[in-house]
Short mmCIF file of C-alpha atoms in Angstrom, two decimals:
data_model
loop_
_atom_site.label_atom_id
_atom_site.label_comp_id
_atom_site.label_asym_id
_atom_site.label_seq_id
_atom_site.Cartn_x
_atom_site.Cartn_y
_atom_site.Cartn_z
CA UNK J 1 68.10 84.63 178.63
CA UNK J 2 70.27 87.38 179.86
CA UNK J 3 71.21 90.58 178.14
CA UNK J 4 74.92 88.94 178.16
CA UNK J 5 73.36 85.78 176.17
CA UNK J 6 71.56 88.08 173.24
CA UNK J 7 73.93 88.90 170.29
CA UNK J 8 71.13 90.86 168.66
CA UNK J 9 68.30 92.71 169.99
CA UNK J 10 65.92 93.73 167.70
CA UNK J 11 63.00 95.50 169.58
CA UNK J 12 59.18 97.07 168.17
CA UNK J 13 61.42 98.07 164.82
CA UNK J 14 59.16 99.66 162.28
CA UNK J 15 59.78 100.02 158.51
CA UNK J 16 57.64 101.07 155.96
CA UNK J 17 58.59 101.92 152.28
CA UNK J 18 57.92 104.98 150.44
CA UNK J 19 55.00 102.99 148.87
CA UNK J 20 53.58 102.57 151.96
CA UNK J 21 54.03 99.52 152.35
CA UNK J 22 54.61 98.10 155.57
CA UNK J 23 56.94 95.69 155.91
CA UNK J 24 58.52 95.68 159.24
CA UNK J 25 54.74 96.36 162.14
CA UNK J 26 56.46 96.79 165.44
CA UNK J 27 58.87 93.74 164.75
CA UNK J 28 60.75 92.41 167.95
CA UNK J 29 63.26 89.22 167.83
CA UNK J 30 66.12 88.09 170.14
CA UNK J 31 68.40 85.72 168.89
CA UNK J 32 71.43 84.66 171.62
CA UNK J 33 74.92 83.36 170.89
CA UNK J 34 75.34 80.63 168.66
CA UNK J 35 71.69 80.13 167.52
CA UNK J 36 70.19 79.79 164.37
CA UNK J 37 66.97 81.04 163.66
CA UNK J 38 65.14 80.67 160.22
CA UNK J 39 62.63 82.71 159.11
CA UNK J 40 59.88 81.56 156.97
CA UNK J 41 57.67 83.74 155.53
CA UNK J 42 53.93 82.93 154.10
CA UNK J 43 53.12 83.34 150.65
CA UNK J 44 52.13 87.27 150.94
CA UNK J 45 55.11 87.63 152.55
CA UNK J 46 55.92 91.66 152.32
CA UNK J 47 59.89 92.93 152.97
CA UNK J 48 60.84 89.61 152.25
CA UNK J 49 64.38 90.12 154.38
CA UNK J 50 63.76 94.14 155.03
CA UNK J 51 64.90 92.16 158.29
CA UNK J 52 67.85 91.12 157.79
CA UNK J 53 68.95 93.88 156.03
CA UNK J 54 67.39 96.40 158.90
CA UNK J 55 70.23 94.35 160.82
CA UNK J 56 73.64 95.26 159.08
CA UNK J 57 72.23 99.24 157.89
CA UNK J 58 71.52 98.73 154.51
CA UNK J 59 68.30 99.77 155.47
CA UNK J 60 67.06 102.44 157.41
CA UNK J 61 64.51 101.85 160.24
CA UNK J 62 61.68 104.09 161.16
CA UNK J 63 61.18 102.86 164.25
CA UNK J 64 62.28 100.64 167.34
CA UNK J 65 66.14 99.81 168.23
CA UNK J 66 68.32 97.10 167.15
CA UNK J 67 71.57 95.79 169.08
CA UNK J 68 74.40 94.09 167.89
CA UNK J 69 76.73 92.66 170.11
CA UNK J 70 76.52 95.44 172.73
CA UNK J 71 76.48 97.88 169.84
CA UNK J 72 73.21 100.31 169.17
CA UNK J 73 72.51 100.64 164.96
CA UNK J 74 72.24 104.04 165.44
CA UNK J 75 73.50 107.37 164.00
CA UNK J 76 76.87 107.08 165.24
CA UNK J 77 78.93 106.60 162.35
CA UNK J 78 81.95 104.58 164.11
CA UNK J 79 78.76 102.14 165.49
CA UNK J 80 77.72 101.51 162.21
CA UNK J 81 80.84 100.64 160.37
CA UNK J 82 81.57 98.46 163.34
CA UNK J 83 78.38 96.61 163.30
CA UNK J 84 78.52 95.75 159.68
CA UNK J 85 82.39 95.18 160.37
CA UNK J 86 81.02 92.47 162.68
CA UNK J 87 77.26 90.83 160.80
CA UNK J 88 78.81 88.88 157.24
CA UNK J 89 75.65 88.87 154.95
CA UNK J 90 74.71 86.68 151.70
CA UNK J 91 72.58 87.64 149.44
CA UNK J 92 70.21 85.78 147.20
CA UNK J 93 72.31 87.41 144.02
CA UNK J 94 75.60 86.66 145.41
CA UNK J 95 76.49 90.14 144.25
CA UNK J 96 80.79 88.87 143.94
CA UNK J 97 82.79 91.10 142.24
CA UNK J 98 83.07 90.69 139.20
CA UNK J 99 86.22 92.30 138.27
CA UNK J 100 88.02 90.23 141.03
CA UNK J 101 89.11 86.68 141.48
CA UNK J 102 87.71 84.32 143.54
CA UNK J 103 91.02 84.89 145.81
CA UNK J 104 91.00 88.59 145.85
CA UNK J 105 87.00 88.73 146.33
CA UNK J 106 87.76 86.86 149.62
CA UNK J 107 91.17 88.91 150.28
CA UNK J 108 89.84 92.46 149.60
CA UNK J 109 88.06 93.39 153.12
CA UNK J 110 91.00 91.80 155.13
CA UNK J 111 93.15 93.85 153.76
CA UNK J 112 91.16 96.78 153.27
CA UNK J 113 89.08 96.70 156.83
CA UNK J 114 90.77 94.21 158.89
CA UNK J 115 94.15 95.37 157.51
CA UNK J 116 95.83 91.73 157.44
CA UNK J 117 98.93 91.59 155.25
CA UNK J 118 98.46 89.66 152.41
CA UNK J 119 100.26 86.52 153.08
CA UNK J 120 97.70 86.38 156.34
CA UNK J 121 94.94 87.21 154.18
CA UNK J 122 95.68 84.23 151.24
CA UNK J 123 96.47 81.91 154.25
CA UNK J 124 93.07 82.46 155.68
CA UNK J 125 91.02 82.41 152.12
CA UNK J 126 92.71 79.16 151.35
CA UNK J 127 91.27 77.85 154.25
CA UNK J 128 87.80 79.09 153.84
CA UNK J 129 87.99 77.65 149.86
CA UNK J 130 89.12 74.53 151.42
CA UNK J 131 85.90 74.92 153.76
CA UNK J 132 83.61 75.92 151.29
CA UNK J 133 85.21 73.19 148.74
CA UNK J 134 86.29 74.95 146.08
CA UNK J 135 90.36 75.32 146.16
CA UNK J 136 90.53 74.74 143.19
CA UNK J 137 88.54 77.45 141.40
CA UNK J 138 90.77 80.19 143.52
CA UNK J 139 92.13 82.27 140.56
CA UNK J 140 88.83 82.44 138.31
CA UNK J 141 86.21 85.27 137.77
CA UNK J 142 83.16 85.05 139.15
CA UNK J 143 81.54 84.66 135.53
CA UNK J 144 82.95 81.58 134.97
CA UNK J 145 81.44 79.63 138.26
CA UNK J 146 78.36 78.22 138.73
CA UNK J 147 75.64 79.39 141.04
CA UNK J 148 76.24 77.09 143.51
CA UNK J 149 79.94 77.20 143.44
CA UNK J 150 79.20 81.33 143.53
CA UNK J 151 76.90 81.39 146.26
CA UNK J 152 80.05 79.44 148.43
CA UNK J 153 82.50 81.38 147.43
CA UNK J 154 80.36 84.67 149.01
CA UNK J 155 80.13 82.70 151.44
CA UNK J 156 83.60 82.34 151.55
CA UNK J 157 84.15 85.98 151.53
CA UNK J 158 81.37 87.08 154.42
CA UNK J 159 83.43 84.35 156.59
CA UNK J 160 86.64 85.87 155.73
CA UNK J 161 85.88 89.01 157.74
CA UNK J 162 85.37 86.51 161.21
CA UNK J 163 82.21 87.95 161.78
CA UNK J 164 79.77 86.87 164.92
CA UNK J 165 76.54 86.93 163.29
CA UNK J 166 75.51 85.48 159.74
CA UNK J 167 72.82 86.67 157.74
CA UNK J 168 71.25 84.65 154.68
CA UNK J 169 68.94 86.12 152.66
CA UNK J 170 67.04 83.50 150.44
CA UNK J 171 70.91 82.24 149.58
CA UNK J 172 69.38 79.47 147.39
CA UNK J 173 66.33 81.14 145.62
CA UNK J 174 68.28 81.76 142.67
CA UNK J 175 69.58 78.90 142.55
CA UNK J 176 69.18 76.05 139.85
CA UNK J 177 67.22 72.87 142.11
CA UNK J 178 70.89 70.37 141.63
CA UNK J 179 72.86 73.36 143.16
CA UNK J 180 70.95 74.19 146.27
CA UNK J 181 72.52 70.61 148.33
CA UNK J 182 75.99 72.08 148.01
CA UNK J 183 74.92 75.60 149.25
CA UNK J 184 72.52 74.10 151.97
CA UNK J 185 75.76 71.51 153.28
CA UNK J 186 77.91 75.15 153.60
CA UNK J 187 75.40 76.29 155.56
CA UNK J 188 74.78 73.33 157.92
CA UNK J 189 78.80 73.13 158.99
CA UNK J 190 78.75 76.63 159.80
CA UNK J 191 75.39 75.94 161.77
CA UNK J 192 76.94 72.78 163.50
CA UNK J 193 80.15 75.23 164.26
CA UNK J 194 77.85 76.87 166.74
CA UNK J 195 77.67 80.18 164.52
CA UNK J 196 75.28 82.37 165.35
CA UNK J 197 72.98 82.76 162.10
CA UNK J 198 69.37 84.65 160.81
CA UNK J 199 68.73 82.58 158.28
CA UNK J 200 65.27 83.53 155.50
CA UNK J 201 64.29 80.56 153.44
CA UNK J 202 61.58 78.47 151.94
CA UNK J 203 63.84 75.57 152.50
CA UNK J 204 61.76 73.95 155.30
CA UNK J 205 64.20 71.00 154.90
CA UNK J 206 67.08 72.83 155.82
CA UNK J 207 65.18 74.94 158.63
CA UNK J 208 63.71 71.74 160.09
CA UNK J 209 67.88 69.82 160.35
CA UNK J 210 69.56 73.15 161.23
CA UNK J 211 67.31 76.00 162.27
CA UNK J 212 66.86 76.19 166.21
CA UNK J 213 64.28 77.75 166.13
CA UNK J 214 61.52 79.15 164.16
CA UNK J 215 60.30 82.19 162.95
CA UNK J 216 56.96 82.66 160.97
CA UNK J 217 56.20 86.17 159.79
CA UNK J 218 53.89 87.37 157.92
CA UNK J 219 53.07 91.18 157.30
CA UNK J 220 55.48 92.14 158.57
CA UNK J 221 54.36 90.83 162.44
CA UNK J 222 55.43 87.67 163.28
CA UNK J 223 52.59 85.06 163.31
CA UNK J 224 53.97 82.62 165.31
CA UNK J 225 57.78 81.27 166.53
CA UNK J 226 58.95 78.73 168.50
CA UNK J 227 61.91 75.72 169.48
CA UNK J 228 61.86 74.24 165.40
CA UNK J 229 60.45 70.40 166.78
CA UNK J 230 57.58 72.17 168.68
CA UNK J 231 57.26 74.30 166.01
CA UNK J 232 56.73 71.50 163.06
CA UNK J 233 55.00 68.83 164.98
CA UNK J 234 52.65 71.72 166.98
CA UNK J 235 52.14 74.37 165.93
CA UNK J 236 50.02 76.57 167.94
CA UNK J 237 48.39 79.35 165.15
CA UNK J 238 45.92 78.51 162.87
CA UNK J 239 47.30 80.08 160.23
CA UNK J 240 50.80 78.61 160.75
CA UNK J 241 48.93 75.43 160.74
CA UNK J 242 47.55 76.18 157.08
CA UNK J 243 50.55 77.51 155.86
CA UNK J 244 52.30 74.21 156.88
CA UNK J 245 49.86 72.10 156.07
CA UNK J 246 50.38 73.39 152.23
CA UNK J 247 53.69 73.35 151.67
CA UNK J 248 54.90 70.28 153.71
CA UNK D 1 81.14 88.43 120.68
CA UNK D 2 81.85 86.85 117.01
CA UNK D 3 84.06 88.67 114.83
CA UNK D 4 82.34 89.43 111.54
CA UNK D 5 84.86 88.11 108.51
CA UNK D 6 86.07 91.25 105.82
CA UNK D 7 85.50 89.69 102.60
CA UNK D 8 86.88 91.66 99.86
CA UNK D 9 84.21 91.34 97.05
CA UNK D 10 84.70 92.03 93.17
CA UNK D 11 81.56 94.98 94.00
CA UNK D 12 84.41 96.48 96.91
CA UNK D 13 86.41 96.66 93.85
CA UNK D 14 84.65 98.81 91.67
CA UNK D 15 83.25 101.12 94.11
CA UNK D 16 87.42 101.94 95.40
CA UNK D 17 88.31 102.38 91.44
CA UNK D 18 85.60 104.86 91.56
CA UNK D 19 85.69 106.58 94.25
CA UNK D 20 89.84 107.02 93.44
CA UNK D 21 89.14 108.40 89.84
CA UNK D 22 86.18 110.94 91.30
CA UNK D 23 89.06 112.41 93.51
CA UNK D 24 91.81 112.75 91.02
CA UNK D 25 88.64 114.20 88.81
CA UNK D 26 88.20 116.61 91.68
CA UNK D 27 91.77 117.76 91.75
CA UNK D 28 92.17 118.06 88.02
CA UNK D 29 89.17 120.77 88.19
CA UNK D 30 90.37 122.54 90.91
CA UNK D 31 93.99 122.91 88.98
CA UNK D 32 92.30 123.31 85.88
CA UNK D 33 88.55 125.48 86.41
CA UNK D 34 90.08 127.08 89.19
CA UNK D 35 93.31 127.92 87.96
CA UNK D 36 94.42 126.74 90.71
CA UNK D 37 97.98 125.47 91.35
CA UNK D 38 98.80 123.09 93.58
CA UNK D 39 102.55 123.81 95.39
CA UNK D 40 102.77 121.32 97.75
CA UNK D 41 106.71 120.98 97.87
CA UNK D 42 106.07 124.55 99.21
CA UNK D 43 103.26 123.53 101.90
CA UNK D 44 105.58 120.90 103.22
CA UNK D 45 107.96 123.21 103.93
CA UNK D 46 106.31 125.06 106.74
CA UNK D 47 105.83 121.48 108.36
CA UNK D 48 110.04 120.60 108.34
CA UNK D 49 112.51 121.96 106.38
CA UNK D 50 116.29 121.65 106.19
CA UNK D 51 118.08 125.28 107.63
CA UNK D 52 121.41 124.91 107.63
CA UNK D 53 122.52 121.41 107.26
CA UNK D 54 119.86 120.10 109.90
CA UNK D 55 116.03 119.68 110.45
CA UNK D 56 113.41 122.38 111.84
CA UNK D 57 110.50 122.11 112.79
CA UNK D 58 108.15 124.59 110.37
CA UNK D 59 105.34 126.95 111.79
CA UNK D 60 102.93 123.72 111.14
CA UNK D 61 104.93 121.39 112.78
CA UNK D 62 105.35 123.80 116.09
CA UNK D 63 101.51 124.01 116.03
CA UNK D 64 100.94 120.55 115.73
CA UNK D 65 103.05 120.02 119.41
CA UNK D 66 101.16 123.07 121.05
CA UNK D 67 98.20 121.08 120.09
CA UNK D 68 99.16 118.03 121.30
CA UNK D 69 100.41 119.68 124.36
CA UNK D 70 97.32 121.61 125.01
CA UNK D 71 95.25 117.83 124.37
CA UNK D 72 97.33 116.01 127.02
CA UNK D 73 97.27 118.60 129.38
CA UNK D 74 93.36 119.09 129.20
CA UNK D 75 92.58 115.63 128.71
CA UNK D 76 94.19 114.80 131.99
CA UNK D 77 93.08 117.08 133.73
CA UNK D 78 89.43 117.26 132.43
CA UNK D 79 89.52 113.26 133.32
CA UNK D 80 90.96 114.40 137.11
CA UNK D 81 88.19 117.63 137.66
CA UNK D 82 85.55 115.25 135.72
CA UNK D 83 86.00 112.72 138.15
CA UNK D 84 85.66 114.19 141.48
CA UNK D 85 82.60 115.97 140.23
CA UNK D 86 81.12 112.89 138.69
CA UNK D 87 81.51 111.08 142.71
CA UNK D 88 80.38 114.62 144.39
CA UNK D 89 77.07 113.73 141.28
CA UNK D 90 76.36 110.65 143.33
CA UNK D 91 77.18 111.92 146.56
CA UNK D 92 75.36 111.18 149.78
CA UNK D 93 75.75 115.29 150.42
CA UNK D 94 73.14 117.54 148.88
CA UNK D 95 75.58 120.56 149.11
CA UNK D 96 78.51 118.43 146.70
CA UNK D 97 75.27 117.33 144.37
CA UNK D 98 74.39 120.67 143.44
CA UNK D 99 77.58 122.11 143.18
CA UNK D 100 78.43 119.59 140.23
CA UNK D 101 74.88 119.63 139.06
CA UNK D 102 74.93 123.28 138.83
CA UNK D 103 78.79 123.48 137.17
CA UNK D 104 77.47 120.73 134.38
CA UNK D 105 73.87 122.82 133.58
CA UNK D 106 76.18 125.81 133.14
CA UNK D 107 79.29 124.63 130.96
CA UNK D 108 76.82 122.84 129.09
CA UNK D 109 74.72 125.51 128.28
CA UNK D 110 77.26 128.19 127.33
CA UNK D 111 78.72 127.86 123.94
CA UNK D 112 82.42 127.10 123.84
CA UNK D 113 83.71 130.35 122.46
CA UNK D 114 82.03 132.44 124.88
CA UNK D 115 83.40 130.29 127.68
CA UNK D 116 86.98 130.92 125.67
CA UNK D 117 86.52 134.70 125.96
CA UNK D 118 85.21 134.92 129.65
CA UNK D 119 88.41 132.46 130.89
CA UNK D 120 90.42 134.56 128.27
CA UNK D 121 89.52 137.87 129.83
CA UNK D 122 89.16 137.26 133.17
CA UNK D 123 91.37 134.59 134.38
CA UNK D 124 93.94 135.34 131.89
CA UNK D 125 94.01 138.82 131.84
CA UNK D 126 93.28 139.72 134.86
CA UNK D 127 93.83 136.67 137.58
CA UNK D 128 97.02 136.02 136.46
CA UNK D 129 98.84 138.83 136.27
CA UNK D 130 96.54 139.82 139.81
CA UNK D 131 98.76 137.04 141.67
CA UNK D 132 101.64 137.76 140.39
CA UNK D 133 102.33 134.95 138.44
CA UNK D 134 103.61 136.50 135.32
CA UNK D 135 106.13 138.39 137.49
CA UNK D 136 106.84 134.87 139.12
CA UNK D 137 107.54 133.11 135.46
CA UNK D 138 109.76 136.18 134.46
CA UNK D 139 111.92 136.09 137.28
CA UNK D 140 112.44 132.49 137.16
CA UNK D 141 116.08 130.67 136.51
CA UNK D 142 116.47 129.83 133.21
CA UNK D 143 116.11 126.16 134.05
CA UNK D 144 112.66 126.17 135.01
CA UNK D 145 112.14 128.34 132.20
CA UNK D 146 112.87 125.85 130.44
CA UNK D 147 111.53 123.05 132.13
CA UNK D 148 108.08 125.19 131.54
CA UNK D 149 108.26 125.67 127.72
CA UNK D 150 108.87 122.14 127.47
CA UNK D 151 105.49 121.35 129.37
CA UNK D 152 103.37 123.62 128.30
CA UNK D 153 104.72 127.19 125.76
CA UNK D 154 107.63 129.65 126.49
CA UNK D 155 107.28 132.37 128.92
CA UNK D 156 106.10 134.95 126.94
CA UNK D 157 102.69 133.08 126.01
CA UNK D 158 102.82 131.05 129.21
CA UNK D 159 99.40 132.77 130.39
CA UNK D 160 97.59 132.56 126.96
CA UNK D 161 98.04 128.99 126.78
CA UNK D 162 96.88 128.68 130.43
CA UNK D 163 94.06 130.47 129.89
CA UNK D 164 93.48 127.85 126.56
CA UNK D 165 94.16 124.92 128.56
CA UNK D 166 91.66 126.31 131.76
CA UNK D 167 89.03 126.83 129.42
CA UNK D 168 89.39 123.07 127.69
CA UNK D 169 89.56 121.54 130.71
CA UNK D 170 86.29 123.56 132.13
CA UNK D 171 84.15 122.72 129.05
CA UNK D 172 85.47 118.94 128.95
CA UNK D 173 85.03 117.83 132.43
CA UNK D 174 81.15 119.16 132.21
CA UNK D 175 80.77 116.48 129.76
CA UNK D 176 83.21 113.75 131.52
CA UNK D 177 81.20 114.63 134.56
CA UNK D 178 78.09 113.42 133.56
CA UNK D 179 79.49 110.18 132.18
CA UNK D 180 81.44 109.25 135.60
CA UNK D 181 77.86 109.57 136.56
CA UNK D 182 76.05 107.19 134.24
CA UNK D 183 79.04 104.74 135.14
CA UNK D 184 78.60 104.83 138.61
CA UNK D 185 74.72 104.80 138.28
CA UNK D 186 75.45 101.84 136.11
CA UNK D 187 76.51 99.63 138.54
CA UNK D 188 73.50 97.53 140.37
CA UNK D 189 72.57 97.64 143.40
CA UNK D 190 73.89 94.24 145.10
CA UNK D 191 77.73 95.62 144.16
CA UNK D 192 76.62 98.38 147.15
CA UNK D 193 75.23 95.72 149.37
CA UNK D 194 78.06 93.53 149.18
CA UNK D 195 80.42 95.89 149.74
CA UNK D 196 78.56 97.91 152.54
CA UNK D 197 78.43 94.48 154.06
CA UNK D 198 81.42 93.59 153.90
CA UNK D 199 83.22 96.89 156.54
CA UNK D 200 84.03 98.52 153.47
CA UNK D 201 83.58 102.61 154.29
CA UNK D 202 82.25 103.99 151.37
CA UNK D 203 85.53 105.36 150.06
CA UNK D 204 86.88 102.44 149.61
CA UNK D 205 83.47 100.68 147.98
CA UNK D 206 84.08 103.33 145.62
CA UNK D 207 87.74 102.84 145.21
CA UNK D 208 87.66 98.57 145.15
CA UNK D 209 84.44 98.02 143.83
CA UNK D 210 82.55 100.68 141.91
CA UNK D 211 84.65 102.47 140.16
CA UNK D 212 87.14 99.81 139.01
CA UNK D 213 83.76 98.44 137.02
CA UNK D 214 82.53 101.99 135.99
CA UNK D 215 85.97 102.35 134.44
CA UNK D 216 85.67 99.82 132.76
CA UNK D 217 82.35 100.15 131.29
CA UNK D 218 82.60 103.83 130.52
CA UNK D 219 85.89 103.68 128.94
CA UNK D 220 84.43 104.15 125.17
CA UNK D 221 82.02 107.01 126.04
CA UNK D 222 84.80 108.29 127.76
CA UNK D 223 87.18 108.30 124.99
CA UNK D 224 85.09 109.60 122.49
CA UNK D 225 84.85 112.91 124.72
CA UNK D 226 88.92 112.35 124.69
CA UNK D 227 88.35 112.91 121.23
CA UNK D 228 86.34 115.23 121.23
CA UNK D 229 89.07 117.90 123.33
CA UNK D 230 91.57 117.00 120.72
CA UNK D 231 88.99 118.70 118.07
CA UNK D 232 88.14 121.30 120.72
CA UNK D 233 91.29 122.22 121.09
CA UNK D 234 91.00 124.18 117.85
CA UNK D 235 88.80 126.50 119.43
CA UNK D 236 91.43 128.26 122.00
CA UNK D 237 92.47 129.53 117.78
CA UNK D 238 90.55 132.53 118.54
CA UNK D 239 92.80 134.09 121.61
CA UNK D 240 96.18 133.57 119.10
CA UNK D 241 97.09 130.35 121.04
CA UNK D 242 99.31 129.45 118.26
CA UNK D 243 98.72 125.26 118.08
CA UNK D 244 97.56 124.26 114.86
CA UNK D 245 94.38 125.42 113.65
CA UNK D 246 96.31 129.06 114.53
CA UNK D 247 98.96 128.02 112.80
CA UNK D 248 96.61 127.54 109.91
CA UNK D 249 94.95 130.78 109.47
CA UNK D 250 98.17 132.56 110.02
CA UNK D 251 99.46 131.00 107.35
CA UNK D 252 96.85 130.62 105.04
CA UNK D 253 96.76 134.70 105.46
CA UNK D 254 100.24 134.93 104.49
CA UNK D 255 100.99 132.65 101.69
CA UNK D 256 97.11 132.14 100.17
CA UNK D 257 97.68 128.17 99.92
CA UNK D 258 94.22 127.80 101.25
CA UNK D 259 93.72 123.77 99.94
CA UNK D 260 96.91 122.52 100.58
CA UNK D 261 97.32 123.85 104.45
CA UNK D 262 94.02 122.85 105.52
CA UNK D 263 94.21 119.16 103.75
CA UNK D 264 97.57 119.20 105.95
CA UNK D 265 96.41 120.17 108.86
CA UNK D 266 93.18 117.92 108.41
CA UNK D 267 95.55 115.11 107.59
CA UNK D 268 97.37 115.80 110.99
CA UNK D 269 94.10 116.12 113.04
CA UNK D 270 93.63 112.91 111.84
CA UNK D 271 96.35 111.23 112.91
CA UNK D 272 96.48 112.82 116.02
CA UNK D 273 92.76 111.71 116.96
CA UNK D 274 92.82 107.89 115.28
CA UNK D 275 96.22 107.17 116.87
CA UNK D 276 94.27 108.19 120.31
CA UNK D 277 91.25 106.08 118.91
CA UNK D 278 93.62 102.78 118.19
CA UNK D 279 94.70 103.15 121.98
CA UNK D 280 91.65 103.30 123.58
CA UNK D 281 90.48 100.29 121.54
CA UNK D 282 93.69 98.13 122.42
CA UNK D 283 93.43 99.50 126.45
CA UNK D 284 89.71 98.59 125.87
CA UNK D 285 90.12 94.46 124.79
CA UNK D 286 92.99 94.02 127.14
CA UNK D 287 90.53 95.15 130.28
CA UNK D 288 87.84 93.06 127.98
CA UNK D 289 90.36 89.65 128.22
CA UNK D 290 90.74 90.20 131.98
CA UNK D 291 87.40 89.99 133.10
CA UNK D 292 84.36 89.54 130.86
CA UNK D 293 81.47 90.99 133.59
CA UNK D 294 78.96 88.55 133.70
#
C-alpha cells in the first residue's frame, strides 16, 4: 500500500514496563484508511492493550516511530494534541464522567475542543445517541445506566469528535454476556460505514465478521497476521493453529 | 445510605435530666463555695448595650465581627492558595512539585504561634512600611478608607489585620494543599485517560473532569479545615488584633468577669462554626443528589 493510504504507521515500536516486562518488541503494523484490524492476543498475552495506548500517547514508546494521518507522534505538544483529537478511544471500563449526564459527557469535547456552539453540539449528540440507540437516557447520569448502555455512550462520546480512527480496547470484556451483543452491534455498524478501526478483543465471532485483517499477537510480537478469511481458514503458524484450535 | 431513625427512649430522658442536674449543681457550687457572683447583665452589656436610645455593639460584638471578617477572608484566600499549591503538587513539572512540597513541609512543621510572629514582625512591621502601603492607606480618600474599614479593619489597625490574615492564610493553605492533592489523586486513572483520549488539554482535563469530582470528594475534609481556620483565628490575638479572643482577654483583665466572658466567647465561636458546618452539610447533600458517583 502507498504511504498515502496508510492512516496508521507504527514502525518497530518498543515498550518495556518498569518491572522489565516487554509489552511491545519491535512491533510493526500499518493500517489502511477504512480498514478494520482486529488484534487478538494469546493466552499469555502481556501488555494487552499497550499498542492501542501507545497510538494515542497514553503510553510513551521507548523506541520506534508512530505516524498517524501524516502526523508524527513525537515530542511536539501540538502534534500529540492533534493526534489525540483525531483518534477516538473506547476503554474496557467505559470511563464515563460520573458527574455529568450522558448528554454532557458527549457535549464536552465538542464544545471545549472542537469549539462548536452548544446548539451544534446538542444536535450531533442527539444524532449519535440515536445511532447507538439510547436517546431516552440523554439526561441520565452514567450510574443509572447498565454496562452495555454506558459503553454505547462511551462510543458515542468518542465519535462526537469525528475521529479518523477509532481504537477499541477490549470494549466488551467488562460486560455481562447479555450486554455484549448490543455493543458489538454498534461496532459492526461503524465498521460497515467505513470507519478505520483497531480493535483488541477476545470476541472471535466479531473478528471473523467485521475484521478485514487479523493480527495474532503474543509476548509483544506479531505471531501471524493476514486477511480474515485466510487467517481463520488456513493459519500458517503452528502457534496460531493451536490457539484457534483451543478457542473455536 | 439508609437513615437511622432517632428513637427517644426513657433512658435518654433520664440521662438528659441527670446532665441538667449536674450542670445546675456546678453553677451553684461555683456561686456558693467559690463565692463567685454571677453578673450576666453586666456581661451582656459588652455584647450590645443601649447607648443614647440606639443599640451599640459592645467590645465583644466588635471582636466577634473582626473574627468573622478574619475567618471569611482567610477561608477564601487559603482555599485559593491551597488549590493552586495542590495543583502544583500533582503537576508534571518537578519544579512545581518541589516548591509546593517544601512549602507544605515547612509550614506544617512550624508552630503556628511562631508563624504569627514571623509574619507580624517581618511582613507586617517591615515590608508593609518598606512598600509604603501604610502611607498609601493614610492618604487615601475617606470613601476608600470607609470601604477598607468595612472589608477589613480601620486604617490604623490595617497592617496588623493583614499580618494576622496572612498568617492564617499561609498556615491553613498548607493543609488545604494536602487535601486538594489527595482529592485529585483519588480520582481513577481512567478518568484522566478518557479526557486525554478526547483531546482535552491538561488544563481542560483538570477543570472539567478531575476537579469537579475531586471537589465533591474533599468537601467534608475541606469543611473541617475551614472550621479549623475559624478556630485558629484566635491565635492572632497575640499580635493585638482585636478579634474575639483578644477582646475577651482585655475585658477579663478590666472586669474580672472570667466565667461569664469565656462562656459568652465559647457560645459565639460555637455559633460561628456550627452555622458553617450546617451550611456545608447542606451543600454536600445537594451535590450528592445531583450525581451520586457510581
